[in-house]
XYZ file of C-alpha atoms in Angstrom:
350
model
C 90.273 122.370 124.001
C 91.635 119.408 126.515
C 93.425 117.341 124.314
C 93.479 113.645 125.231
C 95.714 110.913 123.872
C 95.361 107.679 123.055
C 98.211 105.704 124.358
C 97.006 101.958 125.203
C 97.895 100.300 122.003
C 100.182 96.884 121.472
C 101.376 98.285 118.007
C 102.126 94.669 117.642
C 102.594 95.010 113.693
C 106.112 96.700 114.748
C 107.362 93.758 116.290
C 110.340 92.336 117.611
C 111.128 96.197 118.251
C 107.554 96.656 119.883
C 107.025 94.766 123.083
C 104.660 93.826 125.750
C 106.249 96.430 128.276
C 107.994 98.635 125.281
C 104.775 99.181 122.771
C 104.779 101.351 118.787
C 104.347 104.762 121.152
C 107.120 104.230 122.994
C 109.349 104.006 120.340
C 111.235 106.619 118.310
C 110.901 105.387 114.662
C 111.787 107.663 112.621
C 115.263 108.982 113.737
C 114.159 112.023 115.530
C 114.750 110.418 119.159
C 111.524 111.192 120.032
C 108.637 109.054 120.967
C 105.657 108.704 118.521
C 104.101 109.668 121.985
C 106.388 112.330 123.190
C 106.243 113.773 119.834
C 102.095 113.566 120.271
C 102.380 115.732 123.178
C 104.820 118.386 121.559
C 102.063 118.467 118.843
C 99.200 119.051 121.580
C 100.367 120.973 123.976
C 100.052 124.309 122.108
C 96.371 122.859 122.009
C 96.354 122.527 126.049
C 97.772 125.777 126.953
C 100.306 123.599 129.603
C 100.824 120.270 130.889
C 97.713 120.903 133.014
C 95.554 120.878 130.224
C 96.643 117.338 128.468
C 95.193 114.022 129.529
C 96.212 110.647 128.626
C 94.674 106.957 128.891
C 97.065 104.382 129.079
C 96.934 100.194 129.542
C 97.382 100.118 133.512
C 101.040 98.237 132.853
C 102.186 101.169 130.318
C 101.421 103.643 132.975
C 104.899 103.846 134.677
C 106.248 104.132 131.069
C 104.176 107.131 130.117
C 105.323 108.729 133.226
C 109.051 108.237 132.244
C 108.325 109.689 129.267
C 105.863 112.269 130.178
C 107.497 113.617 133.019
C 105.516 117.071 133.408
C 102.043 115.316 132.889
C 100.164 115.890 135.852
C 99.733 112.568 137.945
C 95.669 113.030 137.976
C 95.553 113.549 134.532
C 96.638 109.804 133.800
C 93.779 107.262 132.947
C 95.568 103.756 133.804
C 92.869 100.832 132.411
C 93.159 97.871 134.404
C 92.390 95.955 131.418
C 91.873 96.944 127.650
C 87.993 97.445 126.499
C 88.708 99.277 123.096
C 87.946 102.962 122.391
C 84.408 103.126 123.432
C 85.250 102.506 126.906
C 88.178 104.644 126.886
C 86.837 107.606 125.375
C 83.980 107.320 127.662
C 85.903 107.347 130.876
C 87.837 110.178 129.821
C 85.329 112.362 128.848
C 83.285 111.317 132.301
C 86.387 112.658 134.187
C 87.036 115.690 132.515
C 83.187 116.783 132.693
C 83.803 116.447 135.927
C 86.598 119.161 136.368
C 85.964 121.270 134.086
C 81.809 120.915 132.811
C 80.236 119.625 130.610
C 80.357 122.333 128.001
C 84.119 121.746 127.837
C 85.725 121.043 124.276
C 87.447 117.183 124.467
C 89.568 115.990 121.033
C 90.612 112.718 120.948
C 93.882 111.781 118.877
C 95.676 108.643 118.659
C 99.327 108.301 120.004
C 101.000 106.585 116.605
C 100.332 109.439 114.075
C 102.447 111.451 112.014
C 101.034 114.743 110.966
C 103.399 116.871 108.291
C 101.908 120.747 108.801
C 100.947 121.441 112.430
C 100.032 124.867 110.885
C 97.588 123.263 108.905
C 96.571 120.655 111.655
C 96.078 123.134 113.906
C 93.593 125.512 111.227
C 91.951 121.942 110.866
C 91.265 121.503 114.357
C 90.051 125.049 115.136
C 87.414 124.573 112.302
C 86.362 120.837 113.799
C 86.125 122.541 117.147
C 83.748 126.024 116.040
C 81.699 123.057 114.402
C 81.719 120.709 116.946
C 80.885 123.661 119.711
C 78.049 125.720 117.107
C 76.099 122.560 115.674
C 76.382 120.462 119.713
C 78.174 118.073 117.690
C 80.906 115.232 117.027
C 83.042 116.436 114.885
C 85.724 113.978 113.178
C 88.685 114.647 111.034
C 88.607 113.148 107.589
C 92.098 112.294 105.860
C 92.133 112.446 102.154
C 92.868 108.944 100.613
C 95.451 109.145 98.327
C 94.909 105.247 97.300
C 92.462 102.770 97.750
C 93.557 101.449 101.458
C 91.571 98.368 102.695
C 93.053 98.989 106.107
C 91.081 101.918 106.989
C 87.338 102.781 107.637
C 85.978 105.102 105.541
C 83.937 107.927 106.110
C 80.839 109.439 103.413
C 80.303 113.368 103.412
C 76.884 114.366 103.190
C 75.387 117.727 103.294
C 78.072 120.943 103.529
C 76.702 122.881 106.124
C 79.189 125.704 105.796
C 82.565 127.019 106.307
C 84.525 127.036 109.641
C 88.136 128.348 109.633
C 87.947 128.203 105.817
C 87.195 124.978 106.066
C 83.991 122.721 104.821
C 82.478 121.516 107.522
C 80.056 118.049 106.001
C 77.308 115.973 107.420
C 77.928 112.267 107.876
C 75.957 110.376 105.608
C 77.852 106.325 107.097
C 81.114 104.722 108.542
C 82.288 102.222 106.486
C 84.354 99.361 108.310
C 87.268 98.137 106.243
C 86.090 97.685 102.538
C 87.764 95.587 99.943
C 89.809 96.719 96.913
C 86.812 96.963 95.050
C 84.830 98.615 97.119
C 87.417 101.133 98.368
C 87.880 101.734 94.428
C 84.597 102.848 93.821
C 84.661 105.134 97.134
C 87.451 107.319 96.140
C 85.694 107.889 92.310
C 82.852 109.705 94.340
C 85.168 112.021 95.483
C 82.737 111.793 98.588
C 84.902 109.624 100.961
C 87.552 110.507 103.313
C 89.990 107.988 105.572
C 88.893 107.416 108.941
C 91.937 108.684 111.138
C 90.393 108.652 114.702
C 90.500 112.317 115.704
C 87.171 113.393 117.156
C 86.258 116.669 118.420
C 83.099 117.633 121.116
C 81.535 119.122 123.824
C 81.558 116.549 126.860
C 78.151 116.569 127.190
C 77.402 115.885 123.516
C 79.439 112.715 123.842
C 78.157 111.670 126.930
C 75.212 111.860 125.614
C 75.100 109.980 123.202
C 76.802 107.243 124.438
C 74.226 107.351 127.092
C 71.529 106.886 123.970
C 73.933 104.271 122.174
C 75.913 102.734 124.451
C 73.567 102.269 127.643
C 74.910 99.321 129.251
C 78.488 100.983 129.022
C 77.469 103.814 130.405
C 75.162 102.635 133.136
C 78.199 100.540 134.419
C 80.832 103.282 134.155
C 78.573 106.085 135.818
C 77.123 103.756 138.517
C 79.923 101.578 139.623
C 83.441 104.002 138.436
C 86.344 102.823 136.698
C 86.931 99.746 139.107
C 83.715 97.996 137.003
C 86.117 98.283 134.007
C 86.899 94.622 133.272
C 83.017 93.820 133.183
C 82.044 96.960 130.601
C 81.226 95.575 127.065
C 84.512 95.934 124.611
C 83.691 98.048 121.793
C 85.000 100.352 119.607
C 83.865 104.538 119.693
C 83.059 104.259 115.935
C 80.738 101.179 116.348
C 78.927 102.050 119.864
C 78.599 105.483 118.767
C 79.864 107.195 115.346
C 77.952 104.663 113.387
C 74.643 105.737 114.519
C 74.397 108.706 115.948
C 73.326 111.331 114.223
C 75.519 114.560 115.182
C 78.383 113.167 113.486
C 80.239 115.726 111.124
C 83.403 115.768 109.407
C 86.042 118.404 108.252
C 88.414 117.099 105.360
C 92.073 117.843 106.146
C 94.595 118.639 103.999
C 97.715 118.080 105.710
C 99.883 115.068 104.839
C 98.666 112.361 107.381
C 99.973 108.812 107.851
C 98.979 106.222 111.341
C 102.199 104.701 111.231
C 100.398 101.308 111.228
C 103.563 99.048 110.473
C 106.976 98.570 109.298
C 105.594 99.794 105.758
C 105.058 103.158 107.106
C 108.333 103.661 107.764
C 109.543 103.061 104.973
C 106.915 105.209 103.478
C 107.828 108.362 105.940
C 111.704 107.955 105.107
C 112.124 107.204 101.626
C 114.066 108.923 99.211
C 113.971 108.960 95.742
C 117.330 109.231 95.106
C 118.334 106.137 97.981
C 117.522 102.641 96.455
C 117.037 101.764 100.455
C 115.350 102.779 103.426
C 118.658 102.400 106.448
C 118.308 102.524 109.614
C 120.928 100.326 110.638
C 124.830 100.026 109.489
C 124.222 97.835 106.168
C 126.331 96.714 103.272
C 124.457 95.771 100.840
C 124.929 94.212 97.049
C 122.219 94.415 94.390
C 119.606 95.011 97.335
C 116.744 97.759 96.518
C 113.591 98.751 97.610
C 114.446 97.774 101.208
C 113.995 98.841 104.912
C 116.717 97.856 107.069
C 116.470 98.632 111.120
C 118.923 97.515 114.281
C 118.024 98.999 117.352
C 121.769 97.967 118.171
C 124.045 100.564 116.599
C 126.938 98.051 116.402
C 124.789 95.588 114.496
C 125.815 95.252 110.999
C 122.865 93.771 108.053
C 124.518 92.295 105.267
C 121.955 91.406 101.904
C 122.980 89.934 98.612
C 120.084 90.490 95.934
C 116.934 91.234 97.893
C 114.321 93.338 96.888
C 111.138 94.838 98.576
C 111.508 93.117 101.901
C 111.728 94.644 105.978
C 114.975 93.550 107.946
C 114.827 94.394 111.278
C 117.635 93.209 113.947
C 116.422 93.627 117.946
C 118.276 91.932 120.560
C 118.539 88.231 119.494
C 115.832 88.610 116.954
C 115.879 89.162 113.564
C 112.364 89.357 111.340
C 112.832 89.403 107.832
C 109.532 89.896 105.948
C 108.041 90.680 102.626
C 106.394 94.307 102.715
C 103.158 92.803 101.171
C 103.213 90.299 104.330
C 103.958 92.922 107.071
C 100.270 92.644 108.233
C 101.044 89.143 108.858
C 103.363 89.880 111.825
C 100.375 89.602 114.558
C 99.908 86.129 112.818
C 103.506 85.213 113.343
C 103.406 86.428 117.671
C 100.734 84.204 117.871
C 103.331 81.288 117.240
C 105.831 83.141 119.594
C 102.673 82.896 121.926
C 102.397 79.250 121.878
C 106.368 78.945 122.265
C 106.623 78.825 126.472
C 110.856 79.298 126.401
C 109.719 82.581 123.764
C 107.977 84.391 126.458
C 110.396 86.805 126.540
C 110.167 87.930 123.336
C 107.016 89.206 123.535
């Protein structure tokens, strides 16, 4: 399989510490000192075979920054966009390249940069069984992540027909993609026991892919096969699940089983490192009095956070900003830049 990563994200929800120039996959947020992206790669390379075999796509102004922290990726195998046009455009130009170099029968997965995966044993069983489907049905094959709540952030995926077992694994027909539902609606999905979380992992041969956004996406693809990547501010922005998963009709999906989470904001965090037996989640120096339920962050090791009686709230301390933020508001932050936008004598901290 050529594994290709995702990497062009703003991962604005993770702000101050995410930046323009510094973005979520960058970052080392759990304590590790690795990357969400470096730690990406450790996790696919074993897919690759070497560093020859792993492609990333990248924002054009992120590429020098992949580099530094990709330092044995191969030079060619770096997709730069010149400007962002969402996953359809992305996964298309990737897959165009690397049917040229290798043929279209070749095996592609796609996998986002910001995930945390708990078993690579079991992520790794997973993906062998999403790539014997994906290779003996000519087919799309996505990875659905058990919910474990009823999420409105995520799209949601329906399993249809089994068609069998691959790795030990059920391999289902898609019956729909669901965009974001409400509480609701995302209630009455997991009581089917049908639905699984969207998590943005596909598996195919190139030419399947290419072929169907050649069905689905035709004005994309006409532009990108036609004219090359230098067309790319002009192709139509649109997401892979929209120009393509949503109506095609080789999608499948495999159910994982490993513990999964997309590191989406500051809530995930807190959600990756908490303890039972810690009232707080610290990742800074902090003295604290009657505070609870709280993550605490400074990027700045000498940086002390003092609380008095707070409760359920994200403190995070970077440079000469400090956001302090409910953990039911956290989804608010991209709200919030946009005043930082607006600010001219603020551009910096973006």
């Amino acid at each position: 399989m050529i594994p290709v990563i995702l990497a062009g994200g703003k991962g604005e929800r993770f702000w101050p510490l995410s930046r323009k120039a510094r973005p979520k996959q960058f970052l080392s947020l759990d304590g590790s000192g690795r990357s969400l992206l470096q730690t990406t790669a450790d996790r696919l390379l074993d897919l690759a075979g070497s560093w020859n075999g792993l492609w990333v796509i990248t924002a054009a102004h992120l590429a020098e920054g992949v580099k530094e922290q990709l330092p044995d990726l191969p030079t060619e195998n770096l997709l730069a966009e010149v400007e962002g046009r969402d996953t359809a455009a992305a996964v298309a130009w990737a897959t165009i390249e690397i049917a040229k170099r290798y043929g279209e029968q070749e095996t592609i997965g796609f996998f986002p940069a910001d995930h945390w995966i708990g078993s690579r044993e079991m992520f790794y069983q997973t993906l062998a069984a999403a790539e014997e489907l994906a290779t003996t049905h000519q087919a799309i094959a996505t990875l659905g992540i058990t919910p474990t709540h009823p999420a409105t952030g995520y799209g949601y995926i329906e399993q249809g027909e089994k068609i069998g077992l691959f790795q030990d694994c059920p391999g289902f027909k898609v019956n729909r993609f669901t965009e974001k539902p409400n509480l609701e609606t995302a209630e009455s999905f997991l009581e089917t026991g049908r639905y699984s979380w969207n998590g943005g992992m596909f598996i195919f041969p190139a030419g399947v892919m290419l072929a169907e956004l050649r069905t689905h996406a035709q004005e994309l693809m006409d532009l990108l096969e036609t004219q090359g990547p230098e067309i790319y501010p002009k192709l139509p922005k649109l997401s892979i699940d929209y120009a393509v998963m949503e109506k095609t009709d080789r999608a499948y999906v495999v159910p994982v089983t490993f513990e999964w989470d997309d590191l989406g904001d500051w809530n995930a965090i807190d959600r990756l490192l908490h303890q039972a037996e810690q009232p707080n989640v610290e990742l800074a120096r902090h003295i604290g009095l009657d505070t609870q339920d709280t993550l605490l962050y400074a990027s700045n090791s000498e940086d002390v956070i003092v609380t008095i009686g707070l409760e359920d709230l994200v403190v995070v301390r970077e440079g000469n900003v400090t956001l302090i933020v409910r953990k039911d508001r956290t989804q608010d932050i991209k709200q919030v830049l946009k005043q930082v936008q607006a600010e001219s004598d603020l551009a910096d901290l973006l």
